[in-house]
Amino acid sequence: MASQASLLLQKQLKDLCKNPVDGFSAGLVDDNNIFEWSVTIIGPPDTLYEGGFFNAIMSFPPNYPNSPPTMKFTTEIWHPNGIPLSVHNLVPSSDARINMIFNVFAVYPDGRVCISILHPPGDDPNGYELASERWMPVHTVESIVLSIISMLSSPNDESPANVEAAKEWRDRKDEFKRKVGRCVRRSQEML
């Protein structure tokens, strides 16, 4: 008998296949595992990331949607709100729909994505986020990925996870653009 989580994920996958969303594609890593998805974010148009293909793995817990999935990039990204990701450190393997609040977007050195809506539901034990900014069972693969695309489109250098990228964004735009361009080219080469 299928669990509530697997039924919901099957429905979300079917909906995304039937009605693809501009800006990303998603599918299963393995057809026998509904709990692990492969996601490719297409660099947003009219941004420095345009033309890039940024791959990630989204893993869902058995009690989804009561608990959030995790997301891990497998492609290098240079962004003020992301901590540098080295491809060598990886383990192999204005849209109305974006009406949620999110404060934090970071990519840890191992590629894990940190964004408020993927933090466990409830109050933040550190007091940085409101409960309304954290995971809610109404979020879907689509809302999560669209939130990340929005952050790629609008870097926040006021609250950077990657201080070096934020300084470059503000003070040395040419260097910042060069590094992002390198990430975009590398992502294209990985196709």
C-alpha positions as semicolon CSV with decimal commas, in nm:
position;residue;x (nm);y (nm);z (nm)
1;M;0,000;0,000;0,000
2;A;0,135;0,342;-0,098
3;S;0,201;0,598;0,175
4;Q;0,049;0,946;0,183
5;A;0,393;1,087;0,099
6;S;0,444;0,866;-0,205
7;L;0,094;0,938;-0,335
8;L;0,144;1,313;-0,299
9;L;0,487;1,298;-0,467
10;Q;0,345;1,091;-0,753
11;K;0,076;1,355;-0,799
12;Q;0,329;1,641;-0,795
13;L;0,550;1,461;-1,046
14;K;0,252;1,389;-1,272
15;D;0,142;1,754;-1,250
16;L;0,492;1,880;-1,338
17;C;0,513;1,640;-1,633
18;K;0,167;1,741;-1,755
19;N;0,221;2,115;-1,696
20;P;0,595;2,193;-1,706
21;V;0,704;2,511;-1,531
22;D;0,938;2,757;-1,700
23;G;1,279;2,772;-1,537
24;F;1,334;2,416;-1,424
25;S;1,280;2,050;-1,493
26;A;1,235;1,772;-1,242
27;G;1,213;1,396;-1,249
28;L;1,309;1,091;-1,052
29;V;1,674;0,994;-1,001
30;D;1,559;0,630;-1,009
31;D;1,215;0,526;-1,134
32;N;1,184;0,293;-0,834
33;N;1,233;0,570;-0,574
34;I;0,969;0,845;-0,561
35;F;1,155;1,003;-0,265
36;E;1,461;1,119;-0,461
37;W;1,427;1,370;-0,745
38;S;1,670;1,521;-0,991
39;V;1,613;1,892;-1,049
40;T;1,774;2,113;-1,312
41;I;1,736;2,487;-1,266
42;I;1,778;2,683;-1,587
43;G;1,961;3,011;-1,531
44;P;1,695;3,282;-1,517
45;P;1,669;3,505;-1,828
46;D;1,821;3,852;-1,811
47;T;2,051;3,751;-1,523
48;L;2,417;3,659;-1,509
49;Y;2,305;3,296;-1,466
50;E;2,120;3,291;-1,799
51;G;2,220;2,990;-2,007
52;G;2,333;2,787;-1,706
53;F;2,201;2,446;-1,606
54;F;2,230;2,398;-1,231
55;N;2,163;2,043;-1,116
56;A;2,044;1,935;-0,773
57;I;1,904;1,635;-0,590
58;M;1,589;1,680;-0,382
59;S;1,530;1,411;-0,118
60;F;1,195;1,373;0,057
61;P;1,141;1,224;0,403
62;P;0,885;0,944;0,455
63;N;0,658;1,187;0,644
64;Y;0,644;1,444;0,360
65;P;0,464;1,691;0,348
66;N;0,475;1,724;0,728
67;S;0,854;1,758;0,708
68;P;1,053;1,936;0,437
69;P;1,272;1,776;0,174
70;T;1,642;1,849;0,149
71;M;1,804;1,984;-0,165
72;K;2,166;1,952;-0,266
73;F;2,325;2,120;-0,568
74;T;2,565;1,913;-0,771
75;T;2,669;2,210;-0,986
76;E;2,897;2,496;-0,883
77;I;2,722;2,830;-0,816
78;W;2,881;3,170;-0,732
79;H;2,624;3,387;-0,554
80;P;2,621;3,628;-0,256
81;N;2,365;3,409;-0,087
82;G;2,554;3,090;-0,152
83;I;2,873;2,954;-0,001
84;P;3,116;2,852;-0,279
85;L;3,066;2,500;-0,405
86;S;3,359;2,323;-0,560
87;V;3,272;2,059;-0,814
88;H;3,572;1,862;-0,684
89;N;3,409;1,830;-0,338
90;L;3,088;1,670;-0,462
91;V;2,977;1,318;-0,394
92;P;2,894;1,155;-0,731
93;S;2,571;1,086;-0,774
94;S;0,778;3,792;-1,149
95;D;0,556;3,502;-1,105
96;A;0,233;3,504;-0,904
97;R;0,312;3,154;-0,781
98;I;0,596;3,293;-0,573
99;N;0,389;3,441;-0,295
100;M;0,576;3,301;0,000
101;I;0,827;3,469;0,231
102;F;1,187;3,356;0,235
103;N;1,490;3,513;0,400
104;V;1,778;3,274;0,371
105;F;1,934;3,104;0,071
106;A;2,274;2,945;0,102
107;V;2,460;2,664;-0,061
108;Y;2,695;2,493;0,181
109;P;3,033;2,362;0,059
110;D;2,887;2,014;0,008
111;G;2,606;2,160;-0,207
112;R;2,322;2,146;0,048
113;V;2,069;2,422;-0,004
114;C;1,966;2,632;0,293
115;I;1,650;2,833;0,238
116;S;1,396;2,925;0,504
117;I;1,112;2,728;0,349
118;L;1,318;2,406;0,383
119;H;1,375;2,454;0,757
120;P;1,161;2,241;0,989
121;P;0,821;2,388;1,072
122;G;0,764;2,595;1,383
123;D;0,963;2,857;1,565
124;D;1,331;2,904;1,483
125;P;1,535;2,800;1,789
126;N;1,789;3,070;1,697
127;G;1,524;3,340;1,655
128;Y;1,627;3,442;1,301
129;E;1,315;3,329;1,114
130;L;0,946;3,360;1,175
131;A;0,747;3,037;1,180
132;S;0,563;3,166;0,872
133;E;0,892;3,173;0,678
134;R;0,973;2,809;0,752
135;W;0,841;2,484;0,604
136;M;0,466;2,446;0,565
137;P;0,299;2,138;0,417
138;V;0,146;2,353;0,141
139;H;0,489;2,391;-0,025
140;T;0,555;2,182;-0,332
141;V;0,854;2,101;-0,548
142;E;0,741;2,388;-0,769
143;S;0,722;2,647;-0,490
144;I;1,062;2,543;-0,351
145;V;1,242;2,560;-0,684
146;L;1,073;2,886;-0,784
147;S;1,191;3,038;-0,454
148;I;1,549;2,937;-0,532
149;I;1,521;3,075;-0,887
150;S;1,396;3,402;-0,741
151;M;1,701;3,422;-0,514
152;L;1,931;3,360;-0,811
153;S;1,758;3,648;-0,990
154;S;1,784;3,890;-0,697
155;P;2,100;3,847;-0,490
156;N;2,083;3,992;-0,138
157;D;2,423;4,137;-0,049
158;E;2,286;4,279;0,277
159;S;2,276;3,935;0,439
160;P;2,532;3,726;0,252
161;A;2,627;3,367;0,320
162;N;2,921;3,414;0,082
163;V;3,084;3,739;0,198
164;E;3,345;3,729;-0,078
165;A;3,080;3,704;-0,351
166;A;2,880;3,985;-0,186
167;K;3,187;4,211;-0,180
168;E;3,252;4,134;-0,546
169;W;2,883;4,195;-0,628
170;R;2,907;4,542;-0,469
171;D;3,265;4,649;-0,540
172;R;3,411;4,441;-0,824
173;K;3,125;4,357;-1,058
174;D;3,358;4,253;-1,341
175;E;3,521;3,987;-1,120
176;F;3,180;3,871;-0,997
177;K;3,051;3,844;-1,355
178;R;3,362;3,651;-1,458
179;K;3,313;3,393;-1,182
180;V;2,943;3,352;-1,253
181;G;3,023;3,317;-1,624
182;R;3,270;3,041;-1,539
183;C;3,000;2,859;-1,339
184;V;2,754;2,893;-1,628
185;R;3,011;2,757;-1,878
186;R;3,099;2,465;-1,650
187;S;2,731;2,384;-1,609
188;Q;2,691;2,379;-1,988
189;E;2,993;2,152;-2,026
190;M;2,839;1,902;-1,783
191;L;2,542;1,843;-2,018
